[in-house]
Structures are given as structure tokens and as C-alpha cells.
XYZ file of C-alpha atoms in Angstrom:
726
model
C -19.872 -1.075 -31.207
C -16.860 -2.582 -32.963
C -15.896 -6.100 -31.806
C -13.900 -7.043 -34.899
C -10.606 -7.192 -32.974
C -11.871 -9.803 -30.506
C -11.019 -13.484 -30.791
C -13.698 -16.186 -30.574
C -13.382 -16.742 -26.800
C -13.401 -13.013 -26.063
C -16.566 -12.555 -28.131
C -18.216 -15.410 -26.268
C -17.377 -13.805 -22.914
C -18.650 -10.383 -24.033
C -21.970 -11.683 -25.405
C -22.767 -14.133 -22.569
C -24.727 -11.604 -20.528
C -27.450 -13.657 -18.835
C -26.761 -15.830 -15.794
C -23.497 -16.631 -13.994
C -20.289 -16.492 -16.040
C -16.764 -17.495 -15.069
C -14.087 -16.056 -17.347
C -10.851 -17.955 -16.781
C -8.465 -15.326 -18.099
C -4.899 -16.503 -18.565
C -1.978 -14.101 -18.202
C -1.867 -11.524 -20.999
C -5.176 -12.652 -22.505
C -6.833 -9.218 -22.627
C -9.217 -9.575 -19.673
C -9.527 -5.820 -19.054
C -10.467 -5.286 -22.699
C -13.097 -8.036 -22.400
C -14.549 -6.596 -19.179
C -14.851 -3.057 -20.538
C -16.378 -4.214 -23.824
C -18.791 -6.484 -21.960
C -20.022 -3.492 -19.949
C -20.333 -1.464 -23.172
C -22.170 -4.356 -24.865
C -24.741 -4.450 -22.046
C -25.373 -0.732 -22.548
C -25.413 -0.466 -26.325
C -26.671 -3.871 -27.472
C -28.776 -5.170 -24.551
C -30.193 -1.779 -23.512
C -29.294 -2.333 -19.851
C -29.477 0.957 -17.906
C -26.077 2.158 -16.731
C -27.217 2.349 -13.091
C -27.924 -1.413 -13.131
C -24.256 -2.279 -13.778
C -21.568 -2.836 -11.147
C -17.904 -3.542 -11.831
C -15.528 -4.225 -8.924
C -11.726 -4.249 -9.086
C -9.038 -4.448 -6.407
C -7.123 -1.214 -6.933
C -8.039 2.397 -7.603
C -5.647 2.381 -10.543
C -7.468 -0.561 -12.159
C -10.858 1.041 -11.480
C -9.793 4.347 -13.035
C -8.361 2.585 -16.078
C -11.617 0.679 -16.570
C -13.655 3.891 -16.255
C -11.546 5.597 -18.917
C -11.846 2.641 -21.288
C -15.629 2.434 -20.857
C -15.881 6.204 -21.398
C -14.012 5.924 -24.674
C -16.469 3.277 -25.871
C -19.868 4.525 -24.620
C -19.231 8.181 -23.770
C -18.910 10.049 -20.493
C -22.668 10.361 -19.860
C -23.393 6.623 -19.672
C -20.078 5.809 -17.998
C -20.817 8.227 -15.149
C -23.841 6.210 -13.962
C -21.998 2.877 -13.831
C -20.522 1.892 -10.467
C -16.909 1.025 -11.276
C -14.935 0.906 -8.058
C -12.958 -1.088 -5.537
C -14.711 -3.183 -2.886
C -14.008 -0.601 -0.200
C -15.087 2.495 -2.140
C -18.340 0.721 -3.080
C -19.005 -0.055 0.584
C -18.317 3.557 1.600
C -21.026 4.739 -0.823
C -23.496 2.196 0.543
C -22.713 2.973 4.184
C -22.875 6.740 3.682
C -26.576 6.350 2.916
C -27.485 3.532 5.297
C -25.049 3.181 8.207
C -27.584 4.824 10.542
C -29.407 1.472 10.594
C -26.406 0.149 12.541
C -26.433 3.009 15.044
C -23.601 5.014 13.455
C -23.905 8.597 12.300
C -24.041 9.014 8.523
C -21.094 11.374 8.781
C -18.940 8.583 10.216
C -15.157 8.823 10.067
C -12.758 6.305 8.567
C -9.675 6.069 10.762
C -6.236 5.479 9.271
C -3.578 3.002 10.500
C -1.961 5.632 12.753
C -5.277 6.301 14.456
C -5.757 2.545 14.840
C -2.430 2.204 16.632
C -3.226 5.140 18.901
C -6.580 3.641 19.912
C -4.991 0.238 20.584
C -2.126 1.812 22.593
C -4.582 3.802 24.683
C -6.606 0.656 25.438
C -3.416 -1.167 26.412
C -2.277 1.713 28.608
C -5.566 1.763 30.484
C -5.361 -1.995 31.006
C -1.657 -1.879 31.990
C -0.638 -4.111 29.078
C 3.049 -3.840 28.137
C 3.468 -2.816 24.472
C 6.865 -4.539 24.457
C 5.264 -7.890 25.211
C 2.246 -7.357 22.946
C 3.016 -5.239 19.919
C 0.042 -3.060 18.879
C 0.673 -3.969 15.235
C 0.220 -7.658 16.021
C -3.087 -6.873 17.701
C -4.205 -4.785 14.714
C -3.298 -7.714 12.446
C -5.341 -10.061 14.636
C -8.367 -7.741 14.497
C -8.044 -7.378 10.713
C -7.984 -11.159 10.253
C -11.072 -11.534 12.447
C -12.971 -8.946 10.431
C -11.960 -10.435 7.087
C -13.309 -13.759 8.362
C -16.505 -11.935 9.494
C -15.868 -12.850 13.131
C -17.350 -10.328 15.560
C -15.742 -9.586 18.951
C -18.200 -11.727 20.920
C -17.549 -14.719 18.629
C -13.793 -14.139 18.834
C -13.959 -14.234 22.641
C -16.052 -17.421 22.620
C -13.718 -19.276 20.251
C -10.404 -18.062 21.727
C -8.959 -20.988 23.658
C -5.401 -19.903 24.408
C -3.271 -16.928 25.294
C -2.721 -14.387 23.723
C -5.855 -14.885 21.568
C -8.064 -14.427 24.638
C -6.357 -11.123 25.441
C -6.489 -9.935 21.826
C -10.196 -10.814 21.601
C -10.895 -8.689 24.679
C -8.940 -5.783 23.182
C -10.848 -6.313 19.908
C -14.166 -5.894 21.762
C -13.007 -2.738 23.568
C -11.568 -1.393 20.288
C -14.927 -1.795 18.525
C -16.718 -0.127 21.430
C -14.368 2.879 21.174
C -14.905 3.143 17.418
C -18.665 2.870 17.826
C -18.747 5.620 20.467
C -16.830 7.865 18.088
C -18.960 6.851 15.084
C -15.757 5.734 13.375
C -14.833 2.704 11.308
C -11.564 1.244 10.115
C -10.750 -0.081 6.652
C -11.836 -3.656 7.391
C -15.112 -2.476 8.921
C -16.264 -1.139 5.564
C -16.980 -4.592 4.154
C -17.981 -6.288 7.405
C -20.472 -3.544 8.326
C -21.950 -3.549 4.822
C -22.622 -7.276 5.163
C -24.065 -6.707 8.640
C -26.280 -3.970 7.176
C -27.580 -6.277 4.423
C -28.275 -9.061 6.899
C -30.065 -6.758 9.342
C -32.048 -4.593 6.904
C -33.530 -6.724 4.124
C -35.018 -3.659 2.430
C -31.546 -2.156 1.974
C -30.213 -5.423 0.573
C -33.157 -5.672 -1.804
C -32.577 -2.113 -3.005
C -28.974 -2.874 -3.991
C -29.878 -6.276 -5.433
C -32.362 -4.530 -7.737
C -29.859 -1.791 -8.515
C -26.939 -4.090 -9.355
C -28.605 -6.529 -11.747
C -25.354 -7.110 -13.669
C -22.279 -7.616 -11.499
C -18.663 -7.934 -12.637
C -15.776 -8.875 -10.319
C -12.164 -8.691 -11.513
C -9.320 -10.775 -10.005
C -11.839 -13.082 -8.328
C -9.082 -15.453 -7.223
C -7.854 -12.730 -4.840
C -11.120 -12.331 -2.892
C -11.204 -13.131 0.826
C -14.113 -14.509 2.863
C -15.738 -11.128 3.539
C -15.545 -10.020 -0.105
C -16.939 -13.373 -1.219
C -19.932 -13.110 1.149
C -20.649 -9.545 0.021
C -20.787 -10.562 -3.646
C -22.949 -13.584 -2.846
C -25.522 -11.355 -1.153
C -25.639 -8.821 -3.987
C -25.881 -11.415 -6.766
C -28.396 -13.724 -5.051
C -31.557 -12.302 -6.673
C -30.663 -11.922 -10.366
C -27.575 -14.179 -10.541
C -26.172 -12.167 -13.446
C -22.677 -12.339 -12.035
C -19.534 -12.335 -14.156
C -16.271 -13.087 -12.374
C -12.899 -12.833 -14.061
C -9.780 -14.470 -12.729
C -7.091 -17.101 -12.982
C -6.562 -19.747 -10.316
C -2.978 -20.048 -11.557
C -2.293 -16.454 -10.474
C -3.619 -16.725 -6.915
C -0.557 -15.610 -4.956
C -1.975 -13.574 -2.064
C -2.875 -16.263 0.470
C -0.849 -14.344 3.070
C -3.319 -11.461 2.685
C -6.329 -13.707 3.212
C -7.126 -14.504 -0.439
C -9.012 -17.795 -0.737
C -8.398 -19.694 -3.981
C -11.443 -21.913 -3.344
C -13.687 -18.933 -4.136
C -12.859 -19.252 -7.822
C -12.372 -23.031 -7.826
C -15.850 -23.548 -6.329
C -17.692 -21.024 -8.513
C -19.566 -23.788 -10.336
C -20.722 -25.230 -7.010
C -22.102 -21.833 -6.015
C -23.719 -21.414 -9.450
C -24.407 -24.835 -11.044
C -25.863 -23.135 -14.139
C -22.675 -21.133 -14.686
C -21.095 -20.822 -18.101
C -17.305 -21.128 -18.323
C -15.217 -19.273 -20.905
C -11.456 -19.713 -21.076
C -9.297 -16.924 -22.472
C -6.207 -18.862 -23.509
C -4.793 -16.742 -26.334
C -1.955 -14.664 -24.954
C -1.100 -11.293 -26.505
C 2.035 -10.674 -24.445
C 4.623 -13.448 -24.502
C 6.413 -15.611 -27.049
C 5.350 -19.253 -27.385
C 8.616 -20.367 -25.772
C 7.784 -18.441 -22.612
C 4.195 -19.707 -22.606
C 5.311 -23.316 -23.097
C 7.591 -22.939 -20.077
C 4.799 -21.418 -17.963
C 2.316 -24.120 -19.020
C 4.820 -26.871 -18.203
C 5.508 -25.494 -14.726
C 1.916 -24.828 -13.657
C 0.584 -28.193 -14.814
C 2.382 -29.706 -11.802
C -0.232 -28.062 -9.552
C -3.327 -30.031 -8.598
C -5.406 -27.145 -7.188
C -6.325 -25.392 -10.452
C -8.691 -25.118 -13.415
C -6.838 -26.588 -16.417
C -6.041 -24.289 -19.328
C -3.236 -23.917 -21.844
C -1.907 -20.530 -22.924
C -1.124 -20.088 -26.599
C -0.068 -17.250 -28.885
C 0.184 -16.546 -32.592
C 3.780 -15.449 -32.086
C 6.495 -17.869 -33.097
C 8.708 -19.717 -30.598
C 11.404 -17.034 -31.056
C 14.317 -16.888 -28.579
C 14.942 -19.739 -26.168
C 15.040 -19.108 -22.428
C 18.580 -18.355 -21.302
C 19.852 -20.232 -18.270
C 22.513 -18.580 -16.110
C 24.416 -20.451 -13.400
C 26.918 -18.403 -11.411
C 29.338 -19.286 -8.662
C 28.022 -16.750 -6.115
C 25.267 -14.161 -5.799
C 27.848 -11.491 -6.597
C 28.717 -13.230 -9.861
C 25.001 -13.622 -10.507
C 24.621 -9.841 -10.293
C 27.511 -9.361 -12.710
C 26.016 -11.941 -15.098
C 22.686 -10.125 -15.101
C 24.452 -6.843 -15.913
C 26.500 -8.519 -18.646
C 23.356 -9.789 -20.380
C 21.649 -6.402 -19.992
C 24.623 -4.768 -21.711
C 24.472 -7.339 -24.520
C 20.809 -6.438 -25.099
C 21.433 -2.695 -25.002
C 21.196 -2.150 -28.758
C 17.774 -3.808 -29.021
C 16.175 -2.881 -25.684
C 16.170 0.164 -23.403
C 16.975 -0.128 -19.702
C 13.325 0.404 -18.743
C 12.391 -2.621 -20.888
C 14.161 -4.835 -18.348
C 12.900 -6.245 -15.039
C 14.772 -8.345 -12.472
C 12.470 -10.444 -10.272
C 13.326 -12.151 -6.980
C 11.508 -13.930 -4.150
C 12.563 -11.666 -1.249
C 13.727 -8.047 -1.053
C 17.074 -9.041 0.503
C 18.091 -10.618 -2.821
C 18.221 -7.239 -4.553
C 21.543 -6.225 -2.984
C 23.955 -8.084 -5.254
C 22.134 -6.930 -8.402
C 21.952 -3.360 -7.096
C 25.693 -3.358 -6.449
C 26.440 -4.562 -9.982
C 24.053 -2.037 -11.563
C 25.464 0.872 -9.515
C 29.067 0.029 -10.351
C 28.127 -0.239 -14.030
C 26.369 3.137 -13.911
C 23.120 1.548 -15.084
C 20.033 3.408 -13.817
C 17.496 1.335 -11.894
C 14.489 1.631 -9.638
C 13.180 -0.652 -6.910
C 9.425 -1.301 -6.938
C 7.612 -2.245 -3.753
C 10.590 -1.644 -1.537
C 13.404 0.730 -0.733
C 16.861 0.440 -2.155
C 18.937 -1.808 0.082
C 21.284 0.885 1.377
C 18.401 3.307 1.946
C 16.458 1.038 4.292
C 16.086 2.428 7.800
C 17.904 -0.372 9.594
C 20.876 -0.169 7.202
C 21.054 3.612 7.588
C 20.843 3.257 11.387
C 23.681 0.731 11.443
C 25.826 2.840 9.122
C 25.221 5.860 11.393
C 26.439 3.901 14.423
C 29.560 2.863 12.506
C 30.231 6.431 11.341
C 30.006 7.793 14.898
C 32.323 5.003 16.091
C 34.767 6.036 13.387
C 34.210 9.796 13.742
C 32.543 11.049 16.953
C 32.256 14.551 15.480
C 29.742 13.327 12.874
C 26.665 15.119 14.288
C 24.463 14.102 11.337
C 24.932 10.415 12.130
C 24.874 11.002 15.893
C 21.522 12.757 15.742
C 20.053 9.818 13.829
C 20.986 7.276 16.507
C 20.660 9.383 19.667
C 17.184 7.938 20.356
C 17.608 4.545 18.659
C 16.698 2.417 20.536
C 14.427 4.832 22.404
C 16.065 6.613 25.356
C 13.374 9.187 26.087
C 15.121 11.802 23.961
C 12.577 14.111 22.323
C 13.096 16.879 19.797
C 13.340 19.547 22.512
C 16.193 17.651 24.174
C 17.991 17.264 20.837
C 17.565 21.006 20.221
C 19.101 21.773 23.635
C 22.121 19.548 23.000
C 22.602 20.959 19.519
C 22.395 24.564 20.771
C 24.985 23.878 23.501
C 27.282 22.188 20.986
C 27.012 25.063 18.525
C 27.560 27.688 21.241
C 30.775 25.990 22.366
C 31.795 24.858 18.861
C 31.968 21.216 19.843
C 30.200 18.077 18.648
C 26.948 16.851 20.182
C 28.917 13.796 21.336
C 31.284 16.062 23.284
C 28.481 18.317 24.478
C 26.930 15.470 26.408
C 29.985 15.351 28.645
C 28.595 18.588 30.058
C 25.054 17.243 30.460
C 24.626 19.006 33.814
C 25.013 22.399 32.123
C 22.549 21.633 29.314
C 19.555 21.183 31.594
C 18.701 17.570 30.832
C 16.676 15.433 33.200
C 18.631 12.898 35.226
C 17.026 9.961 33.406
C 17.851 11.276 29.950
C 21.358 12.354 30.983
C 22.101 8.866 32.350
C 20.728 7.189 29.194
C 22.899 9.354 26.951
C 25.953 8.862 29.157
C 25.470 5.111 28.726
C 25.180 5.573 24.952
C 28.456 7.499 24.847
C 30.162 4.886 27.019
C 28.940 2.162 24.648
C 30.229 4.073 21.614
C 33.632 4.631 23.252
C 33.952 0.912 23.981
C 33.036 0.117 20.381
C 35.681 2.601 19.218
C 38.282 0.600 21.156
C 36.972 -2.716 19.795
C 37.118 -1.412 16.227
C 40.917 -1.288 16.473
C 41.281 -5.064 16.555
C 38.052 -6.464 15.087
C 36.957 -7.332 11.565
C 34.080 -5.232 10.255
C 31.710 -8.208 10.509
C 32.622 -8.731 14.164
C 32.213 -5.014 14.837
C 28.752 -5.039 13.232
C 27.729 -7.918 15.503
C 29.091 -6.105 18.574
C 27.398 -2.848 17.582
C 23.983 -4.452 17.072
C 24.330 -6.211 20.437
C 25.923 -3.505 22.610
C 23.612 -0.692 21.483
C 20.497 -2.812 22.066
C 19.413 -2.369 18.436
C 19.030 -6.083 17.733
C 17.254 -6.647 21.050
C 14.806 -3.889 20.118
C 13.917 -5.571 16.811
C 13.682 -9.050 18.341
C 11.296 -7.784 21.031
C 9.009 -6.259 18.419
C 8.049 -9.672 16.944
C 6.331 -8.192 13.873
C 6.841 -9.195 10.244
C 8.370 -5.773 9.628
C 10.944 -6.252 12.403
C 11.712 -9.751 11.174
C 12.355 -8.313 7.730
C 14.653 -5.647 9.236
C 16.662 -8.331 11.060
C 16.983 -10.284 7.803
C 18.254 -7.175 6.023
C 20.864 -6.606 8.755
C 21.970 -10.225 8.368
C 22.144 -9.683 4.609
C 24.325 -6.606 5.249
C 26.886 -8.936 6.806
C 27.261 -10.524 3.389
C 28.791 -7.182 2.353
C 31.066 -6.976 5.382
C 32.230 -10.599 5.044
C 33.141 -9.943 1.436
C 35.135 -6.876 2.517
C 36.839 -8.757 5.376
C 37.988 -11.500 3.024
C 39.968 -8.948 1.029
C 41.303 -6.815 3.904
C 43.347 -7.531 7.029
C 42.341 -6.260 10.475
C 43.970 -2.925 11.284
C 43.175 0.315 13.082
C 42.176 1.860 9.715
C 39.879 -1.013 8.650
C 36.612 0.698 9.621
C 37.648 3.887 7.857
C 38.456 1.933 4.701
C 35.137 0.083 4.870
C 33.111 3.258 5.294
C 34.998 4.872 2.431
C 34.302 1.773 0.348
C 30.606 1.940 1.176
C 30.422 5.631 0.368
C 31.601 4.836 -3.148
C 29.415 1.781 -3.621
C 26.197 3.324 -2.379
C 26.556 6.707 -4.048
C 23.473 6.981 -6.273
C 23.540 10.588 -7.424
C 23.569 9.493 -11.047
C 20.532 7.225 -10.691
C 17.333 8.504 -12.276
C 14.343 7.172 -10.359
C 11.844 7.492 -13.181
C 13.677 5.244 -15.631
C 16.053 2.333 -15.802
C 16.066 -1.363 -14.964
C 13.209 -2.363 -12.660
C 13.946 -4.480 -9.577
C 11.034 -6.016 -7.680
C 9.696 -9.060 -5.897
C 7.623 -11.528 -7.887
C 4.563 -10.579 -5.836
C 4.979 -6.930 -6.835
C 5.254 -7.857 -10.531
C 1.704 -9.200 -10.855
C -0.207 -7.266 -13.505
C 2.967 -5.858 -15.090
C 4.866 -6.858 -18.227
C 8.350 -6.275 -19.620
C 10.083 -7.156 -22.893
C 13.012 -8.643 -20.933
C 12.735 -10.443 -17.580
C 15.397 -11.974 -15.323
C 14.246 -14.383 -12.599
C 17.082 -14.817 -10.112
C 17.676 -17.047 -7.091
C 16.143 -20.240 -8.486
C 17.349 -22.468 -5.680
C 15.556 -24.762 -3.229
C 15.058 -22.904 0.037
C 15.155 -19.554 -1.753
C 12.463 -20.224 -4.358
C 10.507 -22.226 -3.448
C 11.037 -20.833 0.029
C 12.237 -23.165 2.755
C 8.922 -23.230 4.615
C 7.039 -24.284 1.447
C 9.132 -27.324 0.554
C 7.302 -29.747 2.844
C 3.826 -28.204 2.610
C 1.900 -29.127 -0.544
C -0.459 -26.146 -0.329
C 2.389 -23.660 0.222
C 4.394 -25.281 -2.571
C 1.514 -24.861 -5.017
C 1.294 -21.173 -4.054
C 5.036 -20.823 -4.761
C 4.562 -22.535 -8.125
C 1.787 -20.095 -8.990
C 4.234 -17.328 -8.113
C 6.736 -18.836 -10.563
C 3.987 -18.920 -13.196
C 3.285 -15.225 -12.601
C 7.001 -14.402 -12.859
C 7.428 -16.336 -16.120
C 4.426 -14.693 -17.767
C 5.679 -11.152 -17.073
C 8.159 -11.615 -19.952
C 7.254 -10.617 -23.490
C 10.325 -11.419 -25.620
C 13.330 -12.565 -23.622
C 13.465 -14.570 -20.410
C 16.536 -15.347 -18.287
C 16.455 -17.783 -15.358
C 19.336 -17.704 -12.919
C 20.785 -19.464 -9.893
C 24.000 -19.345 -7.885
C 25.907 -22.432 -6.770
C 26.664 -20.780 -3.415
C 24.760 -17.865 -1.975
C 25.520 -15.786 1.097
C 22.204 -14.527 2.354
C 21.307 -13.185 5.802
C 25.029 -13.454 6.609
C 25.198 -17.219 5.994
C 26.773 -18.990 3.056
C 24.679 -21.791 1.599
C 25.031 -24.264 -1.255
C 21.439 -24.774 -2.245
C 19.909 -27.324 -4.552
C 18.697 -26.411 -8.000
C 15.070 -25.194 -7.757
C 12.485 -27.769 -8.789
C 10.843 -25.015 -10.861
C 14.027 -24.795 -12.916
C 13.686 -28.511 -13.559
C 10.015 -28.309 -14.560
C 10.782 -26.219 -17.642
C 11.259 -28.503 -20.705
C 14.921 -28.867 -21.605
C 14.378 -28.053 -25.282
C 13.181 -24.548 -24.349
C 16.431 -23.623 -22.580
C 19.846 -22.616 -23.818
C 22.905 -22.310 -21.598
C 23.487 -24.427 -18.498
C 20.908 -27.186 -18.072
C 20.274 -29.919 -15.534
C 18.761 -33.364 -15.495
C 15.196 -33.319 -14.235
C 14.419 -34.769 -10.783
C 12.643 -38.111 -10.915
C 10.316 -37.344 -7.972
C 8.140 -34.215 -7.849
C 7.623 -33.551 -4.129
C 8.359 -35.384 -0.823
C 11.284 -37.375 -2.228
C 12.733 -34.603 -4.351
C 15.916 -35.959 -5.936
C 18.399 -33.303 -4.952
C 21.438 -35.155 -6.247
C 20.125 -35.477 -9.792
C 18.767 -31.951 -9.752
C 22.197 -30.531 -9.011
C 24.198 -32.701 -11.380
C 24.793 -31.125 -14.813
C 23.618 -33.112 -17.807
C 26.354 -34.873 -19.765
C 28.074 -32.691 -22.270
C 26.831 -29.466 -20.686
C 29.123 -26.915 -19.073
C 28.320 -26.309 -15.402
C 29.077 -22.653 -14.795
C 29.088 -19.716 -17.145
C 31.948 -17.482 -16.112
C 34.015 -14.689 -17.549
C 37.252 -13.115 -16.474
C 40.864 -14.055 -16.164
C 42.021 -11.472 -18.713
C 44.774 -9.010 -17.814
C 43.425 -5.577 -16.922
C 43.874 -2.781 -19.453
C 43.714 -0.232 -16.628
C 46.164 0.595 -13.851
C 46.389 3.048 -10.972
C 47.338 6.509 -12.250
C 45.671 6.150 -15.662
C 43.784 9.189 -16.889
C 40.385 8.271 -18.323
C 37.301 9.899 -19.828
C 33.645 9.066 -19.281
C 30.827 10.299 -21.589
C 28.816 11.609 -18.599
C 31.364 12.308 -15.842
C 34.143 13.693 -18.039
C 37.847 13.426 -17.171
C 39.068 11.363 -14.238
C 42.031 9.647 -12.619
C 42.089 5.958 -11.597
C 43.117 5.741 -7.938
C 42.704 1.972 -7.445
C 42.116 -1.241 -9.419
C 40.554 -4.143 -7.524
C 39.570 -7.671 -8.565
C 39.947 -9.165 -12.022
C 37.916 -10.259 -15.018
C 34.184 -9.517 -14.740
C 34.675 -8.511 -11.087
C 37.359 -5.889 -11.738
C 36.430 -2.579 -10.128
C 37.935 0.833 -10.734
C 38.026 3.689 -8.224
C 38.012 6.859 -10.306
C 38.106 10.469 -9.151
C 36.366 12.631 -11.744
C 36.933 16.382 -11.937
C 33.203 17.129 -12.191
C 31.553 14.685 -9.762
C 34.332 13.382 -7.517
C 34.975 9.710 -6.659
C 33.051 6.877 -8.301
C 33.415 3.109 -8.278
C 32.797 1.366 -11.611
C 32.925 -2.142 -13.020
C 35.587 -1.918 -15.695
C 33.898 -4.512 -17.896
C 30.780 -2.393 -18.350
C 31.774 1.192 -17.570
C 31.868 3.372 -20.719
C 35.333 4.769 -19.990
C 38.453 4.990 -22.111
C 42.059 5.910 -21.474
C 43.001 9.475 -22.190
C 46.017 9.678 -24.415
């Protein structure tokens, strides 16, 4: 086999086949290539039978990619006999043959999350436990955590010392009894039951120990307690275990990942050999120097230093904007400047939380730049935003049956599909709206309970209609969320998902506050706002399979882009507020920054806003300490003095004071507009149009244009490819 393209460290990792091996693979260092060639080397050079090799990854995509690469090197015949899979698919194969030892049928079922919820709800119903007080999803999360920690129901009940853990432990026990009676398992059971099988039946464990004489584990820093124990059992006999990972990229603590698994590898295997892959094939040296400088501030890590044969190339560009809206415009401005050299799908914008995407999305939409959101829905397409907009549309126009039907059972009022069909049929027969049809509830045949609930809904909407005449949009949003019970519904749920929905609704108020600042209260205010939103959120021209990528930093792990923007580099945003006073959490945030930095290949932009309105509140946050940990000589644009203290006594004043001789804010604008209302314009995609309104100035100037072919659009004049028609 040809290994001529490998560097010295990669060759060492490939050829070190006997005994424990820890490959510390830095970002972009070619770890997948090393793993696949190591497997091929065992087959072709060491004559190891294919059925004696195991390779474990975390995702089906990674497993399939590894299979294809091994096939290309050794051929389909040998590759077919190698076990290359995820943890869970490996355990399914083992349990299919041996789960009868645990009393389950070999044709056991694997239940999905919906089935899990149904089982939990049924248990709660039989025990008269209120689902509003104890959300089934919270209980499922509790059970999952117990299983990942290898804690059985009996142990959970013995160690539970407070409410609601005692209740959840009891439900956990009943839940497992139900699954056992049905010969069913859930996703977390797959690993826990495999470990239980190995511990109970030594002959089964010995069979798989003899089978898997050469074990490979990718992304070892992301393993949890159960996965760690499983690997320890399998590797105990032959100890030919190769783990690949990077302690600096351990960012999934919230999922149960335990960084000590990789940090303590040498304690588990004192004879282990360590190989560091430090040559990076992805990023410029400037980007790597920045990443190295940031991560060296962490104590909980295995030291390494990424390097590349590429030159320093472009410096990192620093962007400091006045507000998050200006930050979005600045990002778009730089994307447009790069347009000749890079395509839109070469660009990624990374942020700490999904709520931060809104300002960038707005700027991209108004500039007609295609984009896609990875790991989350577009801001205006999220359920809670659509629900709120539907309430507002019905308040503005009670005849809007599309919006009314969306909110008729939100929050739940006992209105099923049959009831909706009855109301709709009555409305259509009498050519009235569903809203009006409910005034004749007695003639529709609704139950008294449902009729009363819907009468209350209509009364609430009528009151909100009256309030809308003299309230700002922000005030009306607050009243709507309160009066309809929508906010109360989310607050009662107490899940991470509901908390995220509340945060997104608070972030929506950033939009309404911005609108209210520019418009006086009047009886047409809501109409104007909804018209404004219809223009802003129109995304017919967006192609989902191409364009600028928007995603959280967590979602970016494993990906790479020629151009990367990291936005929101402010204390309390990134690092997050809860991490600032917790050393362990802060180190996890710093690893996240390291991951974000090393996604960039050629160009890197780091950005912050001096004031940011997020979750409906305006804040003036300090400059992120991560900003300050990047060496000054690597940055062009706005720079800051570095804080003198790293943690506890973080010097906020120095961090936020611009260095002498440096400009503080990069801004554009102030020029007189070349467009005015009534101008005829042309657009290369939309054709001829007429400007109906010009708002704002400079980089924030927006044009409302009605095009003959596609109707009304809102565009940023600075970036829109339009010209006046003579």
C-alpha cells in the first residue's frame, strides 16, 4: 500500500499496531486518513484477519465514509468483514445474537422517542401524576442520564435523596419493567445492556474480546461513562486499542461526554504510546497561531501546537459594530467584498446561540444573498415565532382562517381535528370566517367545554384587537403572550426546548422594539408592522442547497470553510454568562472557541457589537476574553488592550478600552441616497420594479421595491444589484 503522502507522525501512528496507542489529532490533521490507512496496514502488511478489526465512530455518516475509504484501499471483500460502525449499531449486532441471556427475546424492538413519551405518559396517568408538573421529557432525560452513567433503577432509588429524583427513580423502575415485558429497549439501553451482558456472561465477553483483537475508537474525547466502560471490557484481553481524539475539541459535556476519558488514557494503559498529529492541512498559519494562543490558556488539556506548511497569509480581520444590526450589515459587507474570490457556499457565520442568527439573517435576506441554517430552523420559521405571528394576524384580520386554524388549539383547548373540520365546514357553508362561525357554536354541534374554551379565545382576541389601537407593537406582543396563555404554557413546560422557545420570543421583541423606535403608535401600526414583516421574512428567492452557512459553533465541529465569521464575541454571550465564574465551564467555552477558529481555511473574521439587544434586552457587554487572547500582531482592524488578569479578576475596563491610535468602531454610511421613492429600477433576477419607499441611510438604507415579476421585496441598497432605469 502507498504511504508516500503521509508525514512522519502519521506514518508512526499507522505503523504502531501493537499495544495501546493514543493519537492526539489536532484539528485538520488528517485523522480519518490515518485511521483508514492504519486499518488497511493491519490487513495488508500485518496479515491481521479482517474479522479481528473493530473501528467505532460517533455518527453513521463518519462510519460510512470510513467504510468507503477502506474499500478503496483494500477492496470490498476485505472491507466487508471489518466491523466499522457507531457504538449503538455495534451493540445492536451483539444483542441480536445474545440478548436472550438477559431474558429478552432475540427479536426485541427498539422504541423511538415518541414511544418513550407514550410509555412514560401512560405510567404517569396510572399513577395520577400531573404531566404539567412533571414533564415527560424531563423524566426521559433523567432516565437517559442514569443509563449513560450505568445506574440501574434499583441503584437510582437507593441514591435518590430528594424530590423529584425519588419520583423519577420510581418511574424509571416501572418504565424498565414495561420495556422488559414487551421485550423492547430504548436507545440508551443498547450500550447499558451490552455491558450487563458482558458482565453476566463471561463466555460472550470472551468471544468478542477474541474477535476484536484490534480496536479503534474515533473522537475518544466525546465518549461518556457507558461508552468508556464498554471499550474497557472489549480491549482488556489484547490491549491493542487505538483511540483518536483531541482534548482541545471536547465540547459536548452537556451530552455527557467526559474529557477525563482521554486525559487519563495513560493511567488506564501505562504502556501506551502517544503520537501527536500537529501538522494541519486546513488552515493558514495565522489562524493556527490564533487557535494555539487561545487554547494554551486552558489547564485541562494535553499540550500540542498546530503547525502548517502554508504561509501566514491574511491577518484575522476584527469587526466592531455599534449594534447587532450593524454587525449583520458588516458581515454582509465583507461577504460582498470577497465575492470575486469566494462563492457564497465558501462562507460560514458561527455564533454561540441560535437566537444570534436573526440580525445576520435579516441582512442576508435584504441583500438577496442565499443562505442556509444548519442545526436549527430559520428564525422566522420557528414554531413559536409562527404562532405569535398568527395571533397578531388574527388580531389584525379576524377573517384570516389560515392563521386562526394554527392558533385555535394553542395553548391546548381540547380542539381536535374533527372539531376543526366541523367549524370549517360551517364557515364554508355560510361563507363566513371560522372566527365568525364560532359565534354560532350551538349550531355547529360542539361540546359545551370546547365551545366555552373557544368563546374565551375569541373574547381574548377581541380585547387584543381593542388594545392594538393604542399600544406599541412590543407592548401588544407582551399582552398577546400573556392574555392567550402562550407564555404560561411554555413556562410550565420547564424543558430546555421550552426555555429556548421563550428566549426566541424575547429575541423577537428586538425586532418589534426596532420597529417601534421608527414608528408612532396609531390604529394602523399593527398593519404596518405585519406588512413590514411580510417583506423582511419573504424567502422565496432563497435556495436551501447553497449559499452562506449559518450555524452554532457546536454544529460546526468536523466542518471546514474557506471563510469564517465568528460573531458575538462579548462577555456573557461568548463565553456565556453561566461560564464566567466556573473554571470548568470556562475551559469548555474556550475549547468551543478553538473549534470555531479552526473551522477557517483562508480568511477569519471575529466580530463584536458595542451594544446588543438580545432576548428583548439591550446590553453593553464587555469585550470577550477570547478576543483578547489572540495575539495583537495577528489582527487587523479594531484591536483592544489585553486584560491583565485571566479569570476571577478579569479586567473589564482595560478589555473594553481601545488601544491608543486605533479607531474604535468601523462604520459606513452618511452618504446621500442615490435612490428615491418613485424611481424605476432593474434587478438582474427580478427584472423591472418601482421603488415605493426609502428607509434609513448609509449601510442601513433599505428600499421597498415592487417588481413586475415577483411583487414586493425589501433590499439593502448598499448591496442589492439594482440600477436606475433611464
